[in-house]
Coordinates of C-alpha atoms in Angstrom, one line a residue:
L298 CA -53.4 34.0 22.2
V299 CA -53.5 37.1 24.5
G300 CA -50.6 35.9 26.6
A301 CA -48.5 34.4 23.5
G302 CA -46.6 37.6 23.0
L303 CA -48.4 38.5 19.5
G304 CA -49.8 41.9 20.2
L305 CA -53.3 40.4 20.7
T306 CA -55.9 42.1 23.3
I307 CA -59.5 41.9 24.3
G308 CA -61.8 44.5 25.6
A309 CA -62.9 47.8 24.6
T310 CA -59.6 48.7 22.6
G311 CA -58.7 45.1 21.9
N312 CA -57.8 43.6 18.5
L313 CA -59.2 39.7 19.2
F314 CA -62.8 38.8 18.8
L315 CA -65.1 35.9 19.0
V316 CA -67.3 35.8 15.7
P317 CA -69.0 38.1 14.9
F318 CA -66.5 41.2 14.4
P319 CA -68.6 43.9 16.6
E320 CA -70.3 46.2 14.3
Q321 CA -68.3 49.4 15.5
G322 CA -65.0 50.3 17.1
V323 CA -63.2 47.4 15.3
P324 CA -59.7 48.1 14.3
D325 CA -59.0 47.1 10.5
A326 CA -56.1 45.2 11.8
A327 CA -57.9 42.5 13.8
V328 CA -58.3 39.0 14.5
C329 CA -61.6 36.9 14.9
L330 CA -62.1 33.3 16.4
V331 CA -65.0 31.5 14.5
E332 CA -66.0 28.6 16.2
Y333 CA -67.4 25.7 13.9
A334 CA -68.8 22.2 14.3
G335 CA -66.4 20.0 15.8
L336 CA -66.0 16.1 15.8
E337 CA -67.6 13.3 17.9
P338 CA -66.3 12.9 21.4
V339 CA -63.4 10.6 22.1
R340 CA -64.2 7.5 24.1
A341 CA -61.4 5.3 25.3
M342 CA -61.3 2.6 28.0
G343 CA -62.0 3.9 31.7
A344 CA -64.1 3.6 34.5
N345 CA -67.2 4.0 32.3
L346 CA -67.0 2.9 28.5
S347 CA -69.7 5.3 27.8
D348 CA -68.7 8.4 29.0
P349 CA -66.3 10.3 26.8
V350 CA -63.0 11.4 27.7
A351 CA -62.6 14.2 25.5
D352 CA -64.6 16.6 23.4
R353 CA -63.2 17.9 20.1
H354 CA -63.8 21.5 19.0
R355 CA -63.2 23.2 16.1
F356 CA -62.4 27.0 15.1
Q357 CA -61.1 29.1 12.1
V358 CA -59.0 32.0 12.9
L359 CA -59.4 34.9 10.3
V360 CA -56.5 37.4 10.2
R361 CA -57.3 40.7 8.8
D362 CA -55.5 44.0 7.8
V363 CA -55.6 47.1 5.5
I364 CA -54.8 46.8 1.9
N365 CA -51.0 48.1 2.4
N366 CA -50.3 45.5 4.9
F367 CA -50.5 42.4 3.6
A368 CA -46.8 41.4 4.7
T369 CA -48.1 42.1 8.3
A370 CA -51.2 40.4 8.0
R371 CA -49.4 37.2 6.6
A372 CA -46.7 37.3 9.3
L373 CA -49.3 37.6 12.1
S374 CA -51.2 34.7 10.7
Q375 CA -48.2 32.6 10.7
N376 CA -47.2 33.4 14.0
I377 CA -50.5 32.4 15.4
Y378 CA -50.5 29.5 13.5
E379 CA -47.2 28.5 15.2
A380 CA -48.5 29.4 18.7
L381 CA -51.3 27.3 18.3
D382 CA -50.2 24.1 16.6
E383 CA -49.2 21.3 18.5
I384 CA -50.1 22.4 22.1
G385 CA -49.9 19.3 24.3
N386 CA -51.4 18.7 27.9
T387 CA -52.2 22.0 29.1
S388 CA -54.4 24.0 31.4
L389 CA -56.2 27.0 30.9
S390 CA -58.3 28.9 33.4
G391 CA -59.2 25.5 34.9
T392 CA -59.9 23.4 31.7
N393 CA -57.3 20.6 30.4
Y394 CA -56.7 21.0 27.0
L395 CA -55.1 17.6 25.6
V396 CA -54.2 19.1 22.1
I397 CA -54.5 21.9 20.0
R398 CA -53.3 21.5 16.4
A399 CA -53.5 23.4 13.3
L400 CA -55.4 21.4 10.5
Q401 CA -53.3 23.5 7.7
P402 CA -50.9 26.3 7.2
P403 CA -52.4 29.5 6.9
S404 CA -54.3 30.7 3.3
Y405 CA -55.1 34.0 1.8
I406 CA -58.7 34.1 0.9
G407 CA -58.6 37.7 -0.6
E408 CA -59.7 40.9 0.4
D409 CA -63.0 41.8 2.2
D410 CA -65.7 44.2 1.0
D411 CA -63.5 47.0 2.7
A412 CA -60.4 46.2 0.9
R413 CA -58.7 44.4 4.0
H414 CA -56.4 41.3 3.5
R415 CA -57.7 38.1 5.0
F416 CA -56.0 34.9 6.0
V417 CA -57.4 31.9 7.5
F418 CA -56.7 28.7 8.9
N419 CA -58.5 25.9 11.2
V420 CA -57.6 24.5 14.4
E421 CA -58.9 21.5 16.3
V422 CA -58.9 21.4 20.1
Y423 CA -59.1 18.1 22.3
K424 CA -60.7 19.3 25.4
A425 CA -60.7 16.8 28.4
R426 CA -64.3 16.1 29.9
S427 CA -64.9 17.2 33.5
T428 CA -64.7 14.4 36.0
S429 CA -66.8 16.3 38.5

């Protein structure tokens, strides 16, 4: 996501986080990736039928922004959705991802306790098992 041209950055002054959001120093306009339980591994014909060929991971993308930036938060969630949906057979940092796809379009889930708009959608990732 950092390289997708969406203005997302990581680090001390970043706006992209893994769950949970840090307690302090986080901008109101931010994105968080929330990993949750995936599905059983993919098994296929190969040298060893008992070894999975891919793992299936899932995560949720949470986009938030301040109360007067509803349209901005909505647009960013849609842009992230489009950037992640249906990526096929790509390698990132030496890991082969067979498929990355969104499971549904972004949905508005209301304001949080600090009156920030929130949009979410879920993503499934098929990650190839390492052969080494």
